[in-house]
N, CA and C atoms as an extended XYZ file, in Angstrom:
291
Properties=species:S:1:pos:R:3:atomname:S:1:resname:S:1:resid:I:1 pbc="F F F"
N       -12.276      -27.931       64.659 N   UNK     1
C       -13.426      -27.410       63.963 CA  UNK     1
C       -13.287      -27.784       62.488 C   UNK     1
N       -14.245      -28.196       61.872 N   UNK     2
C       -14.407      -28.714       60.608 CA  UNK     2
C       -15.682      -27.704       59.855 C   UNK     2
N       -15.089      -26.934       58.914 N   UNK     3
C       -15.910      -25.672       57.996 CA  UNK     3
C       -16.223      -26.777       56.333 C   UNK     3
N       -17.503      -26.627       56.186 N   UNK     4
C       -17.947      -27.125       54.756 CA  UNK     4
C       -17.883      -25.115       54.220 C   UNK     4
N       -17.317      -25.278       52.901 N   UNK     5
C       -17.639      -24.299       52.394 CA  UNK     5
C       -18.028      -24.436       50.171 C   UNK     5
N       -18.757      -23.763       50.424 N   UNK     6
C       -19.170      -23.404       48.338 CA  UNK     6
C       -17.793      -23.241       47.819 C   UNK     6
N       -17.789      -23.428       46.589 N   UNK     7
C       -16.237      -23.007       45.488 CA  UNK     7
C       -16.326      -21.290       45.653 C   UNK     7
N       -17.234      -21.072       46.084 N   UNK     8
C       -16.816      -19.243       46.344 CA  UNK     8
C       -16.350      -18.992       47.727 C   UNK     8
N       -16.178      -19.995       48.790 N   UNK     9
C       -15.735      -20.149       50.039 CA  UNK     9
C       -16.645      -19.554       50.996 C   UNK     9
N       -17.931      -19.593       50.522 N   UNK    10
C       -19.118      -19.290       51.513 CA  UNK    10
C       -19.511      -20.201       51.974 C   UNK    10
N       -19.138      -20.375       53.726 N   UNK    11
C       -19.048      -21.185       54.586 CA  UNK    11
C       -20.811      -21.705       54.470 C   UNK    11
N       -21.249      -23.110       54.416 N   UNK    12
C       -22.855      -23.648       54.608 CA  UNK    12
C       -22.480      -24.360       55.942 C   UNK    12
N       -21.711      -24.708       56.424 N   UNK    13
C       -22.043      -25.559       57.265 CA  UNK    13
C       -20.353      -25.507       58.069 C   UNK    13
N       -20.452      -25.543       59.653 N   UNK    14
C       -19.229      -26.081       60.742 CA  UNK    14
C       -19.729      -27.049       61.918 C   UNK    14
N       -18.740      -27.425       62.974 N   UNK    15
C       -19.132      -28.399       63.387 CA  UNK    15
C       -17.446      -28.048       64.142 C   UNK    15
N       -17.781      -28.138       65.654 N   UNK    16
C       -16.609      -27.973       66.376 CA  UNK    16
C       -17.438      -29.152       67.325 C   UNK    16
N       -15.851      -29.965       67.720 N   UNK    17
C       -15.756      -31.072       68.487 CA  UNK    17
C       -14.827      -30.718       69.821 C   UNK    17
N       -15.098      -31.047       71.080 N   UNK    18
C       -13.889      -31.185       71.818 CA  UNK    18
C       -13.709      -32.512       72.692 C   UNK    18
N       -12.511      -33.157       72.918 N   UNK    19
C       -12.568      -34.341       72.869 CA  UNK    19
C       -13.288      -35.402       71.948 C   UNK    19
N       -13.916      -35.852       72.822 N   UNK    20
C       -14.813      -37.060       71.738 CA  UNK    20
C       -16.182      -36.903       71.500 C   UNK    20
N       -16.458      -35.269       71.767 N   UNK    21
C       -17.912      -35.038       71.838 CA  UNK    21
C       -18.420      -33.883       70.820 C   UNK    21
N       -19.243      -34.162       69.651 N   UNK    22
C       -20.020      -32.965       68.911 CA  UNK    22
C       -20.014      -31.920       69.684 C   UNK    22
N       -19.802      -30.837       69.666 N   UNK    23
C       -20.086      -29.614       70.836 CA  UNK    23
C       -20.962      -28.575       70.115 C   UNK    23
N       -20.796      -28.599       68.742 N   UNK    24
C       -21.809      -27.832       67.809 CA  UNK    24
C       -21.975      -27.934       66.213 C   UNK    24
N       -22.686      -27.821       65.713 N   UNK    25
C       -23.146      -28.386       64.463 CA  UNK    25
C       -24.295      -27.772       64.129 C   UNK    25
N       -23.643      -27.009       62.939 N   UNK    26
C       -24.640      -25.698       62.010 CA  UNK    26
C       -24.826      -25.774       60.895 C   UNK    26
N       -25.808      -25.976       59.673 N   UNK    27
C       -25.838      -26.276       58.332 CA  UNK    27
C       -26.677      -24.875       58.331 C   UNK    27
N       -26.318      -24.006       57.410 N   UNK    28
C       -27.253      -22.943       56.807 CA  UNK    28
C       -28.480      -23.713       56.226 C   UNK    28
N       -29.855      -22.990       56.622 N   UNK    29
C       -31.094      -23.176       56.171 CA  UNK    29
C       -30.923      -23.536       55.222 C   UNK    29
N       -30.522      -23.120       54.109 N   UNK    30
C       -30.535      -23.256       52.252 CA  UNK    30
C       -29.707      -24.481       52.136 C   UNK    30
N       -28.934      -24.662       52.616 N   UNK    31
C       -27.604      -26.051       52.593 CA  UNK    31
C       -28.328      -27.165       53.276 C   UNK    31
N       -29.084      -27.196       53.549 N   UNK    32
C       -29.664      -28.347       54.552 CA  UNK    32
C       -30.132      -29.157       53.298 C   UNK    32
N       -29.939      -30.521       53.750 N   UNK    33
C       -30.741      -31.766       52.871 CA  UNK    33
C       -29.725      -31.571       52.165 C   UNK    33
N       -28.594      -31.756       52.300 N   UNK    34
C       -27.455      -31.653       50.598 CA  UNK    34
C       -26.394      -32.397       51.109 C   UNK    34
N       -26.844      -33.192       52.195 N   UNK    35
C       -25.454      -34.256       52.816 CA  UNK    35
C       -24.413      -33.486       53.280 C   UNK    35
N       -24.368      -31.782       53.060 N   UNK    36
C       -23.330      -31.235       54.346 CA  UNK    36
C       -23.465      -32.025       55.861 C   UNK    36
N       -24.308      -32.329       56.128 N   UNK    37
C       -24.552      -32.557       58.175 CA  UNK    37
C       -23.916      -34.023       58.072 C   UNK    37
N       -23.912      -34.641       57.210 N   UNK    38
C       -23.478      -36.287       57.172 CA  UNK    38
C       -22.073      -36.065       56.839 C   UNK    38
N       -21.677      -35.407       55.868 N   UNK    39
C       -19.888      -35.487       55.501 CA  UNK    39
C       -19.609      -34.381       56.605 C   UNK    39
N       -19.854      -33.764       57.287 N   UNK    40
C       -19.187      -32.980       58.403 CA  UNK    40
C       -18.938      -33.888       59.814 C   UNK    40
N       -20.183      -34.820       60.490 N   UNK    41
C       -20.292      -36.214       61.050 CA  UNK    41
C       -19.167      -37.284       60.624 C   UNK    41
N       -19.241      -37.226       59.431 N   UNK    42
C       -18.390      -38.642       58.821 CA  UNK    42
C       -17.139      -37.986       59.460 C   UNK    42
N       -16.694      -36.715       59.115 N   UNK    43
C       -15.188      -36.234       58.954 CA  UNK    43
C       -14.562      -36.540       60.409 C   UNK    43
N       -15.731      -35.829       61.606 N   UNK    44
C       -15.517      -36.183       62.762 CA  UNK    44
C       -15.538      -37.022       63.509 C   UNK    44
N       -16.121      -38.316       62.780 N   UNK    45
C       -15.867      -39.577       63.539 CA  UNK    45
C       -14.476      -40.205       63.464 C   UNK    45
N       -14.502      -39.950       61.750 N   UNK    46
C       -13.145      -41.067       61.362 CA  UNK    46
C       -11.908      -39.954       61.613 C   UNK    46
N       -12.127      -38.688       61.791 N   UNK    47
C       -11.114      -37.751       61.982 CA  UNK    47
C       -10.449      -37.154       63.687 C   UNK    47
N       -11.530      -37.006       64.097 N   UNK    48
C       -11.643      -36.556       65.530 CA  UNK    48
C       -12.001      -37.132       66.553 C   UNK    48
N       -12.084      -38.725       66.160 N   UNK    49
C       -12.571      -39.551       67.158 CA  UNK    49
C       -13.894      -39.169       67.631 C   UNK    49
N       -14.911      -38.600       67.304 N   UNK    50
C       -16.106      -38.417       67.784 CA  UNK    50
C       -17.227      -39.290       68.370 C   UNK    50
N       -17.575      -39.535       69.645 N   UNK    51
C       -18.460      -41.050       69.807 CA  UNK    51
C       -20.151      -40.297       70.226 C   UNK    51
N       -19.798      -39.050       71.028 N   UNK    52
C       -21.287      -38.452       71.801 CA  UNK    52
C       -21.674      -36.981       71.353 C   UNK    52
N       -22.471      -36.898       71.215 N   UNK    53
C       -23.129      -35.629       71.032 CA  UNK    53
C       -24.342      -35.456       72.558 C   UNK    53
N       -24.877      -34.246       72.579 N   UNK    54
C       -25.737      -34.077       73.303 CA  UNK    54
C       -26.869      -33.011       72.512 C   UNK    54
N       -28.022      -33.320       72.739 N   UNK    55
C       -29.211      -32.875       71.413 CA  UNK    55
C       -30.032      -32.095       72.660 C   UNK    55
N       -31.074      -31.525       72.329 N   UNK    56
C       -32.119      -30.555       73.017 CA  UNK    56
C       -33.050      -31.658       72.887 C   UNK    56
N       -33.908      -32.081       73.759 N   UNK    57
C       -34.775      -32.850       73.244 CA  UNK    57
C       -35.724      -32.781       72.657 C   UNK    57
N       -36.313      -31.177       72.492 N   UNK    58
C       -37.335      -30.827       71.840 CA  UNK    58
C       -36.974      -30.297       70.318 C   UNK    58
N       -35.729      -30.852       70.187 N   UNK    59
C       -35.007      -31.058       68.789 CA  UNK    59
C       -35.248      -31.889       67.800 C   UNK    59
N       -36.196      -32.514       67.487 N   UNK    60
C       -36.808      -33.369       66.569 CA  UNK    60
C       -35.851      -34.230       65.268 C   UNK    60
N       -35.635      -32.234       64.417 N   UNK    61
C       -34.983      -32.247       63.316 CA  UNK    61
C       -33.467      -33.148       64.032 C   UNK    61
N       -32.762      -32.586       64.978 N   UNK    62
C       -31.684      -32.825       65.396 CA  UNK    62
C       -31.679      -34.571       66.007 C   UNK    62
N       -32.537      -34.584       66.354 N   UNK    63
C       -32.872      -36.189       66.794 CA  UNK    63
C       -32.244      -37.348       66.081 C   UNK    63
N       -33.578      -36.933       64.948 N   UNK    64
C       -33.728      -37.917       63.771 CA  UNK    64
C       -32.261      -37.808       63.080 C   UNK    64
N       -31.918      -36.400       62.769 N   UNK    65
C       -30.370      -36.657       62.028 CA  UNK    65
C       -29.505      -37.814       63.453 C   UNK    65
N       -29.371      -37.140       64.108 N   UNK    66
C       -27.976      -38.171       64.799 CA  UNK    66
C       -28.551      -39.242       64.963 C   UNK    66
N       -29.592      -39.747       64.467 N   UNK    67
C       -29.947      -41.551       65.345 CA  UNK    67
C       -29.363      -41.693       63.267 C   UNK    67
N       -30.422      -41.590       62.889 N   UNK    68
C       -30.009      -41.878       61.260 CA  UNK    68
C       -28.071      -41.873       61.037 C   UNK    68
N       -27.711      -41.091       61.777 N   UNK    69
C       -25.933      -41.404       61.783 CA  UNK    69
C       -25.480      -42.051       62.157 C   UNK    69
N       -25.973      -42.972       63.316 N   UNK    70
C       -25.842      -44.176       64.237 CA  UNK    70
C       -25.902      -44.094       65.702 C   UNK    70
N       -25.979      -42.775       66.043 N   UNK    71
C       -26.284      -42.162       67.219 CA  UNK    71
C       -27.290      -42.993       68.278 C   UNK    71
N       -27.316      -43.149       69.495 N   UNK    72
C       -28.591      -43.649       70.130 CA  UNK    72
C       -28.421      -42.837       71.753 C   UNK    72
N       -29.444      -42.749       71.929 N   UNK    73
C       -29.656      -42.121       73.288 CA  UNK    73
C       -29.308      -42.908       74.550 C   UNK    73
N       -28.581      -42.580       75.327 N   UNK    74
C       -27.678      -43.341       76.393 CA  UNK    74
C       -28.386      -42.581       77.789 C   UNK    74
N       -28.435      -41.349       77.668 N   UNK    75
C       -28.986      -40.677       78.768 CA  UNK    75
C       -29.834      -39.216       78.721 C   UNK    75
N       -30.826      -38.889       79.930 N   UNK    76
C       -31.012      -37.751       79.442 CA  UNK    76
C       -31.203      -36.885       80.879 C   UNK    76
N       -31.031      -35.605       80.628 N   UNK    77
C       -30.867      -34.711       81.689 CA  UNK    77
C       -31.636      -33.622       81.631 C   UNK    77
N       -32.442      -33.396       82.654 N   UNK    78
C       -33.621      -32.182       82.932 CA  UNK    78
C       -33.361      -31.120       82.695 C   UNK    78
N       -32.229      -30.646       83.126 N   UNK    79
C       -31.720      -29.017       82.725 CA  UNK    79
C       -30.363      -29.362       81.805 C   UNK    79
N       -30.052      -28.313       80.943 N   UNK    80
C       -29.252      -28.053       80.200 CA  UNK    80
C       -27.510      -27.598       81.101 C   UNK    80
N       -26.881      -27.719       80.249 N   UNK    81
C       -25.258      -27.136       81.084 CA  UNK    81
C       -25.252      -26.043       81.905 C   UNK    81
N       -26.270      -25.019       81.540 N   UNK    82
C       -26.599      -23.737       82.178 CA  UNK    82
C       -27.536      -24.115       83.379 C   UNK    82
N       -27.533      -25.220       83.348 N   UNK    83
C       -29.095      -25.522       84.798 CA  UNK    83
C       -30.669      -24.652       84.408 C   UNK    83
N       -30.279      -24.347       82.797 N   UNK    84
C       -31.557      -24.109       82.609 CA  UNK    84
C       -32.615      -25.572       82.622 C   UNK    84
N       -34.130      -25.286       82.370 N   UNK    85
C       -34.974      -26.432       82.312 CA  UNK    85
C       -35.003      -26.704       81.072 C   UNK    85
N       -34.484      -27.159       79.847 N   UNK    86
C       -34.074      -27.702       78.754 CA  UNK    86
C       -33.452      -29.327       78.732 C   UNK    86
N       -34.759      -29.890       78.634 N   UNK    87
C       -34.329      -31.068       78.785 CA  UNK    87
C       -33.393      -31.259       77.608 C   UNK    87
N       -32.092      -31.912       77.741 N   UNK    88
C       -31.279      -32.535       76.718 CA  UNK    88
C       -30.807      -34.538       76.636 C   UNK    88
N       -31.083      -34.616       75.526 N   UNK    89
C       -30.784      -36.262       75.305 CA  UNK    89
C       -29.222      -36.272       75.326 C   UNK    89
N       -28.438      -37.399       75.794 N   UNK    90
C       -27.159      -37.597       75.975 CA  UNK    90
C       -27.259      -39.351       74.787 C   UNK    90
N       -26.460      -38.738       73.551 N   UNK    91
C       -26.716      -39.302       72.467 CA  UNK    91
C       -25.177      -40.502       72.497 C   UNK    91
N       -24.772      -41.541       72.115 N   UNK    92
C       -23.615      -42.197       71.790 CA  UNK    92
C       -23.371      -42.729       70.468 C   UNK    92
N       -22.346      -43.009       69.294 N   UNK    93
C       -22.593      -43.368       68.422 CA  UNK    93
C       -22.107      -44.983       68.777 C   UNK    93
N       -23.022      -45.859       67.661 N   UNK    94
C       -23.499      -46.979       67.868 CA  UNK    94
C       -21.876      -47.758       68.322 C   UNK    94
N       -21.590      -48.570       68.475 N   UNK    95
C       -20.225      -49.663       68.354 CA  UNK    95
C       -20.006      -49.991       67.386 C   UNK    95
N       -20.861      -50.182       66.182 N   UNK    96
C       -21.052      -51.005       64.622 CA  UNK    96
C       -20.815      -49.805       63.813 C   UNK    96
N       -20.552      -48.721       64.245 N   UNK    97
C       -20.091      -47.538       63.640 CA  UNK    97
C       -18.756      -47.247       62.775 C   UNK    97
């Protein structure tokens, strides 16, 4: 797990990986647009070996960030891990990465 935090140690942003896969990734509302979501990404690629994430597909915001990181959609699946109906995109980061 990788924590961004303020010089007052008020956490804006984490990001837990297991294996080689994003598993979650949170920027506080107010912290957003301030390059926390990109240096938390960066840390976990070149740090944690990170290659896949998996996005909601009706995730837009979430989309556009991981393709803009180098991310591209490899697969996608009708229900979510829970077998709910939540379609989710199965994202990979590029090779040129």
């Amino acid at each position: 797990m990788a924590v961004w935090k303020k010089m007052d140690d008020t956490p804006h942003g984490f990001l837990g990986a297991a294996d080689d896969k994003v598993e979650m990734l949170f920027i506080h509302v107010k912290a957003r647009g301030k390059g926390i979501g990109k240096k938390l990404i960066c840390y976990a690629v070149d740090n944690l070996d990170v290659k896949y994430v998996d996005v909601n597909e009706q995730n837009d915001q979430g989309i556009g960030f991981y393709k803009h990181m180098g991310f591209h959609v490899i697969n996608r699946s009708e229900l979510d891990e829970q077998g709910r109906p939540f379609p989710i995109l199965h994202l990979k980061l590029s090779d040129d990465k």
